[in-house]
Amino acid sequence: MAMPEARLISKNQVTEDLMVIKLECVDTSFTFKPGQYCTLGIQGVERAYSIASSPHEEHLEIFVELVPDGELTPKIWELAIDDRVSIRPRAKGIFTLKPDYRHHVMVATVTGVSPYVSMIRNHLNSNDGSERTFYVLLGASYYDELVYDQELQDLADHHPSVVQFVPTVSRPDDSRNDKWSGLTGRVNNIVRDQLVTRDLPKTETFIYACGHPGMIESVKEEVVADGWNFIEERFWKE
């Protein structure tokens, strides 16, 4: 049986090695929970990608980082509009929203923000009356790698009781960050301060970490030993 396919609808290359693509599923009614990932393929080479769009959106939105010597991402960079990729018919993953908690501290590096964007968009769209606050702590080496920062800041401005956004860059002295005036340092190093400053109750708080394995290990060591609820999703290079 042939693998279902998805058609490239749009591609937005944000930096030399970061791109946001949108896909239309051609011959499958693809469903997923916010936070899950899809498996895409080209010429038999497959990789898993977290989904940034929420289930109510028409197209799948994927935030991709180029791995120059990788097997799949260079092929994604070469795709033209209307080209097709394979997509496995089922989404997978347990890195999903924990609905019984009031406070959600979401720590990410670069593309690791994708599942959080999906969760937040879905929460705001569902309008189910649940009271939740999402604290997105997003780190990158350079400010242009934050990518979803404008969307998250807009949401924080318009829904301050729902979204709090804290971006940081780890190489503030690099000329590429000359225009940056926000927080500096690795994102894992600001988690403790954020928890203390916001005075979040452990019994009502869940901490998520997604992205670079080193960041995740650091956050995990910091919070698990102190009794916080925690889940992780590691992104590996090809």
mmCIF file of C-alpha atoms in Angstrom:
data_model
loop_
_atom_site.group_PDB
_atom_site.id
_atom_site.type_symbol
_atom_site.label_atom_id
_atom_site.label_comp_id
_atom_site.label_asym_id
_atom_site.label_seq_id
_atom_site.Cartn_x
_atom_site.Cartn_y
_atom_site.Cartn_z
ATOM 1 C CA MET A 1 0.000 0.000 0.000
ATOM 2 C CA ALA A 2 1.331 3.421 -0.975
ATOM 3 C CA MET A 3 2.180 5.844 1.805
ATOM 4 C CA PRO A 4 -0.196 8.821 2.163
ATOM 5 C CA GLU A 5 1.175 12.098 0.852
ATOM 6 C CA ALA A 6 1.143 15.766 1.776
ATOM 7 C CA ARG A 7 1.590 18.681 -0.622
ATOM 8 C CA LEU A 8 3.816 21.670 0.085
ATOM 9 C CA ILE A 9 1.612 24.759 0.325
ATOM 10 C CA SER A 10 4.153 27.327 1.519
ATOM 11 C CA LYS A 11 7.733 27.662 2.723
ATOM 12 C CA ASN A 12 9.224 30.518 4.714
ATOM 13 C CA GLN A 13 12.982 30.393 5.105
ATOM 14 C CA VAL A 14 13.576 32.505 8.208
ATOM 15 C CA THR A 15 17.349 32.083 8.430
ATOM 16 C CA GLU A 16 19.930 30.152 6.466
ATOM 17 C CA ASP A 17 19.106 26.987 8.398
ATOM 18 C CA LEU A 18 15.554 27.518 9.719
ATOM 19 C CA MET A 19 12.344 27.181 7.739
ATOM 20 C CA VAL A 20 8.611 27.020 8.418
ATOM 21 C CA ILE A 21 6.638 24.933 5.938
ATOM 22 C CA LYS A 22 2.932 24.280 5.539
ATOM 23 C CA LEU A 23 1.562 21.032 4.161
ATOM 24 C CA GLU A 24 -1.819 19.911 2.894
ATOM 25 C CA CYS A 25 -2.602 16.237 3.448
ATOM 26 C CA VAL A 26 -3.643 14.851 0.074
ATOM 27 C CA ASP A 27 -5.176 11.451 0.652
ATOM 28 C CA THR A 28 -5.573 11.041 4.373
ATOM 29 C CA SER A 29 -7.613 12.733 7.064
ATOM 30 C CA PHE A 30 -4.633 13.276 9.337
ATOM 31 C CA THR A 31 -5.515 13.923 12.976
ATOM 32 C CA PHE A 32 -3.313 14.719 15.951
ATOM 33 C CA LYS A 33 -3.237 16.064 19.467
ATOM 34 C CA PRO A 34 -1.357 19.309 20.164
ATOM 35 C CA GLY A 35 2.214 18.396 21.061
ATOM 36 C CA GLN A 36 2.393 15.292 18.883
ATOM 37 C CA TYR A 37 4.648 14.778 15.869
ATOM 38 C CA CYS A 38 4.207 13.594 12.299
ATOM 39 C CA THR A 39 6.607 11.452 10.279
ATOM 40 C CA LEU A 40 7.531 12.932 6.900
ATOM 41 C CA GLY A 41 9.564 11.324 4.153
ATOM 42 C CA ILE A 42 11.184 11.953 0.790
ATOM 43 C CA GLN A 43 12.400 9.094 -1.392
ATOM 44 C CA GLY A 44 12.058 6.654 1.489
ATOM 45 C CA VAL A 45 14.016 8.727 4.027
ATOM 46 C CA GLU A 46 11.773 9.555 7.000
ATOM 47 C CA ARG A 47 12.082 11.780 10.054
ATOM 48 C CA ALA A 48 9.735 12.869 12.848
ATOM 49 C CA TYR A 49 8.743 16.537 13.184
ATOM 50 C CA SER A 50 6.696 18.193 15.907
ATOM 51 C CA ILE A 51 3.632 20.000 14.618
ATOM 52 C CA ALA A 52 3.298 23.738 15.263
ATOM 53 C CA SER A 53 -0.241 24.112 13.941
ATOM 54 C CA SER A 54 -3.235 23.154 16.051
ATOM 55 C CA PRO A 55 -5.849 20.565 15.023
ATOM 56 C CA HIS A 56 -8.405 23.197 13.972
ATOM 57 C CA GLU A 57 -6.090 24.626 11.299
ATOM 58 C CA GLU A 58 -6.432 23.618 7.665
ATOM 59 C CA HIS A 59 -2.750 22.899 7.038
ATOM 60 C CA LEU A 60 0.063 21.242 8.960
ATOM 61 C CA GLU A 61 2.738 23.730 10.019
ATOM 62 C CA ILE A 62 6.235 22.392 10.610
ATOM 63 C CA PHE A 63 9.296 24.275 11.902
ATOM 64 C CA VAL A 64 12.416 22.652 10.441
ATOM 65 C CA GLU A 65 16.121 23.087 11.139
ATOM 66 C CA LEU A 66 18.533 22.295 8.321
ATOM 67 C CA VAL A 67 21.149 19.643 9.005
ATOM 68 C CA PRO A 68 23.598 20.255 6.121
ATOM 69 C CA ASP A 69 24.923 16.694 6.038
ATOM 70 C CA GLY A 70 21.576 15.125 6.990
ATOM 71 C CA GLU A 71 19.625 12.712 4.855
ATOM 72 C CA LEU A 72 16.265 14.500 4.791
ATOM 73 C CA THR A 73 16.373 18.206 5.619
ATOM 74 C CA PRO A 74 18.517 19.166 2.581
ATOM 75 C CA LYS A 75 15.801 17.561 0.438
ATOM 76 C CA ILE A 76 13.129 19.588 2.266
ATOM 77 C CA TRP A 77 15.094 22.769 1.463
ATOM 78 C CA GLU A 78 14.948 21.845 -2.230
ATOM 79 C CA LEU A 79 11.181 21.303 -2.312
ATOM 80 C CA ALA A 80 9.103 23.525 -4.579
ATOM 81 C CA ILE A 81 5.504 24.552 -3.981
ATOM 82 C CA ASP A 82 3.136 21.669 -4.864
ATOM 83 C CA ASP A 83 5.873 19.063 -4.413
ATOM 84 C CA ARG A 84 4.827 16.119 -2.280
ATOM 85 C CA VAL A 85 6.265 14.303 0.706
ATOM 86 C CA SER A 86 5.116 11.095 2.324
ATOM 87 C CA ILE A 87 3.363 11.315 5.677
ATOM 88 C CA ARG A 88 2.636 8.379 7.928
ATOM 89 C CA PRO A 89 -1.105 8.224 8.616
ATOM 90 C CA ARG A 90 -0.889 8.501 12.395
ATOM 91 C CA ALA A 91 0.589 11.161 14.632
ATOM 92 C CA LYS A 92 2.594 9.919 17.599
ATOM 93 C CA GLY A 93 3.985 11.179 20.868
ATOM 94 C CA ILE A 94 2.996 11.670 24.499
ATOM 95 C CA PHE A 95 4.438 15.177 24.832
ATOM 96 C CA THR A 96 0.965 16.640 25.172
ATOM 97 C CA LEU A 97 -0.770 19.114 27.456
ATOM 98 C CA LYS A 98 -1.418 17.959 30.997
ATOM 99 C CA PRO A 99 -4.985 19.295 31.380
ATOM 100 C CA ASP A 100 -5.309 18.882 35.137
ATOM 101 C CA TYR A 101 -2.735 21.597 35.842
ATOM 102 C CA ARG A 102 -3.280 25.356 36.007
ATOM 103 C CA HIS A 103 0.262 26.528 35.227
ATOM 104 C CA HIS A 104 2.338 25.256 32.294
ATOM 105 C CA VAL A 105 6.019 26.230 32.194
ATOM 106 C CA MET A 106 7.272 25.507 28.682
ATOM 107 C CA VAL A 107 11.040 25.575 28.148
ATOM 108 C CA ALA A 108 12.407 25.342 24.597
ATOM 109 C CA THR A 109 15.338 25.923 22.311
ATOM 110 C CA VAL A 110 14.659 27.046 18.717
ATOM 111 C CA THR A 111 12.492 24.393 16.962
ATOM 112 C CA GLY A 112 11.527 22.954 20.348
ATOM 113 C CA VAL A 113 8.890 25.668 20.593
ATOM 114 C CA SER A 114 6.701 23.917 17.991
ATOM 115 C CA PRO A 115 4.582 21.740 20.312
ATOM 116 C CA TYR A 116 3.973 24.705 22.621
ATOM 117 C CA VAL A 117 2.704 26.856 19.760
ATOM 118 C CA SER A 118 0.291 24.049 18.881
ATOM 119 C CA MET A 119 -0.922 23.695 22.475
ATOM 120 C CA ILE A 120 -1.433 27.427 22.973
ATOM 121 C CA ARG A 121 -3.222 27.967 19.665
ATOM 122 C CA ASN A 122 -5.489 25.042 20.465
ATOM 123 C CA HIS A 123 -6.253 26.317 23.965
ATOM 124 C CA LEU A 124 -7.185 29.780 22.720
ATOM 125 C CA ASN A 125 -9.299 28.341 19.915
ATOM 126 C CA SER A 126 -11.167 25.811 22.067
ATOM 127 C CA ASN A 127 -12.628 28.453 24.393
ATOM 128 C CA ASP A 128 -13.605 25.656 26.787
ATOM 129 C CA GLY A 129 -13.574 27.866 29.857
ATOM 130 C CA SER A 130 -10.546 26.202 31.422
ATOM 131 C CA GLU A 131 -8.184 28.538 33.254
ATOM 132 C CA ARG A 132 -4.601 27.881 32.240
ATOM 133 C CA THR A 133 -1.500 30.022 31.981
ATOM 134 C CA PHE A 134 1.363 29.163 29.644
ATOM 135 C CA TYR A 135 4.830 30.477 30.488
ATOM 136 C CA VAL A 136 6.979 30.050 27.373
ATOM 137 C CA LEU A 137 10.718 30.295 28.075
ATOM 138 C CA LEU A 138 12.423 30.265 24.670
ATOM 139 C CA GLY A 139 16.171 30.288 24.110
ATOM 140 C CA ALA A 140 18.383 30.575 21.040
ATOM 141 C CA SER A 141 21.929 31.566 20.181
ATOM 142 C CA TYR A 142 20.670 34.424 18.000
ATOM 143 C CA TYR A 143 17.485 36.461 18.194
ATOM 144 C CA ASP A 144 16.489 35.709 14.584
ATOM 145 C CA GLU A 145 16.294 32.024 15.569
ATOM 146 C CA LEU A 146 13.398 32.693 17.958
ATOM 147 C CA VAL A 147 11.057 32.699 14.891
ATOM 148 C CA TYR A 148 7.714 32.481 16.737
ATOM 149 C CA ASP A 149 8.619 35.356 19.042
ATOM 150 C CA GLN A 150 6.286 37.876 17.395
ATOM 151 C CA GLU A 151 3.292 35.547 17.589
ATOM 152 C CA LEU A 152 4.018 34.649 21.197
ATOM 153 C CA GLN A 153 4.598 38.263 22.207
ATOM 154 C CA ASP A 154 1.354 39.324 20.512
ATOM 155 C CA LEU A 155 -0.511 36.596 22.382
ATOM 156 C CA ALA A 156 1.109 37.679 25.641
ATOM 157 C CA ASP A 157 0.098 41.292 24.971
ATOM 158 C CA HIS A 158 -3.508 40.418 24.145
ATOM 159 C CA HIS A 159 -3.990 37.513 26.582
ATOM 160 C CA PRO A 160 -1.662 38.266 29.524
ATOM 161 C CA SER A 161 -3.558 35.960 31.860
ATOM 162 C CA VAL A 162 -3.071 33.085 29.413
ATOM 163 C CA VAL A 163 0.363 33.583 27.834
ATOM 164 C CA GLN A 164 3.604 34.863 29.339
ATOM 165 C CA PHE A 165 6.592 34.936 26.985
ATOM 166 C CA VAL A 166 10.243 35.076 28.077
ATOM 167 C CA PRO A 167 12.808 34.913 25.229
ATOM 168 C CA THR A 168 16.566 34.897 25.779
ATOM 169 C CA VAL A 169 19.686 34.719 23.597
ATOM 170 C CA SER A 170 22.886 32.990 24.674
ATOM 171 C CA ARG A 171 25.397 34.917 22.537
ATOM 172 C CA PRO A 172 24.618 38.568 23.298
ATOM 173 C CA ASP A 173 28.077 39.822 22.275
ATOM 174 C CA ASP A 174 27.842 38.448 18.744
ATOM 175 C CA SER A 175 27.235 41.131 16.103
ATOM 176 C CA ARG A 176 24.274 39.121 14.855
ATOM 177 C CA ASN A 177 22.535 40.066 18.124
ATOM 178 C CA ASP A 178 23.307 43.802 17.956
ATOM 179 C CA LYS A 179 19.587 44.630 17.846
ATOM 180 C CA TRP A 180 18.721 42.421 20.818
ATOM 181 C CA SER A 181 17.812 44.203 24.057
ATOM 182 C CA GLY A 182 16.084 41.406 25.965
ATOM 183 C CA LEU A 183 17.264 38.749 28.402
ATOM 184 C CA THR A 184 20.588 37.041 27.802
ATOM 185 C CA GLY A 185 21.949 33.650 28.794
ATOM 186 C CA ARG A 186 20.979 30.046 28.220
ATOM 187 C CA VAL A 187 17.303 29.349 28.711
ATOM 188 C CA ASN A 188 17.951 26.535 31.205
ATOM 189 C CA ASN A 189 19.633 29.073 33.475
ATOM 190 C CA ILE A 190 16.521 31.249 33.803
ATOM 191 C CA VAL A 191 14.063 28.497 34.741
ATOM 192 C CA ARG A 192 14.734 28.628 38.473
ATOM 193 C CA ASP A 193 14.393 32.416 38.607
ATOM 194 C CA GLN A 194 11.107 32.267 36.717
ATOM 195 C CA LEU A 195 9.662 29.664 39.074
ATOM 196 C CA VAL A 196 10.661 31.687 42.120
ATOM 197 C CA THR A 197 9.646 35.087 40.749
ATOM 198 C CA ARG A 198 6.218 33.874 39.680
ATOM 199 C CA ASP A 199 5.702 31.960 42.930
ATOM 200 C CA LEU A 200 4.104 29.011 41.150
ATOM 201 C CA PRO A 201 2.637 26.234 43.338
ATOM 202 C CA LYS A 202 4.186 22.843 42.587
ATOM 203 C CA THR A 203 0.891 20.995 42.901
ATOM 204 C CA GLU A 204 -0.668 23.134 40.155
ATOM 205 C CA THR A 205 2.339 23.418 37.840
ATOM 206 C CA PHE A 206 3.742 21.217 35.080
ATOM 207 C CA ILE A 207 7.125 21.856 33.470
ATOM 208 C CA TYR A 208 7.849 20.867 29.867
ATOM 209 C CA ALA A 209 11.266 20.886 28.162
ATOM 210 C CA CYS A 210 11.694 20.433 24.424
ATOM 211 C CA GLY A 211 14.669 20.841 22.114
ATOM 212 C CA HIS A 212 18.399 20.475 22.690
ATOM 213 C CA PRO A 213 19.260 17.426 24.854
ATOM 214 C CA GLY A 214 21.801 19.399 26.887
ATOM 215 C CA MET A 215 19.209 22.001 27.811
ATOM 216 C CA ILE A 216 16.738 19.307 28.766
ATOM 217 C CA GLU A 217 19.217 17.515 31.024
ATOM 218 C CA SER A 218 20.033 20.761 32.792
ATOM 219 C CA VAL A 219 16.383 21.658 33.375
ATOM 220 C CA LYS A 220 15.540 18.115 34.432
ATOM 221 C CA GLU A 221 18.321 18.037 37.029
ATOM 222 C CA GLU A 222 17.180 21.405 38.347
ATOM 223 C CA VAL A 223 13.473 20.720 38.762
ATOM 224 C CA VAL A 224 12.895 16.990 39.244
ATOM 225 C CA ALA A 225 15.056 16.756 42.354
ATOM 226 C CA ASP A 226 13.077 19.667 43.753
ATOM 227 C CA GLY A 227 9.757 17.874 43.292
ATOM 228 C CA TRP A 228 8.340 19.594 40.201
ATOM 229 C CA ASN A 229 6.185 17.730 37.675
ATOM 230 C CA PHE A 230 8.212 17.321 34.477
ATOM 231 C CA ILE A 231 8.091 15.888 30.943
ATOM 232 C CA GLU A 232 10.622 16.099 28.110
ATOM 233 C CA GLU A 233 10.858 15.796 24.322
ATOM 234 C CA ARG A 234 14.351 15.573 22.847
ATOM 235 C CA PHE A 235 15.203 16.787 19.359
ATOM 236 C CA TRP A 236 18.161 15.026 17.802
ATOM 237 C CA LYS A 237 20.182 15.994 14.772
ATOM 238 C CA GLU A 238 19.793 13.630 11.819
#
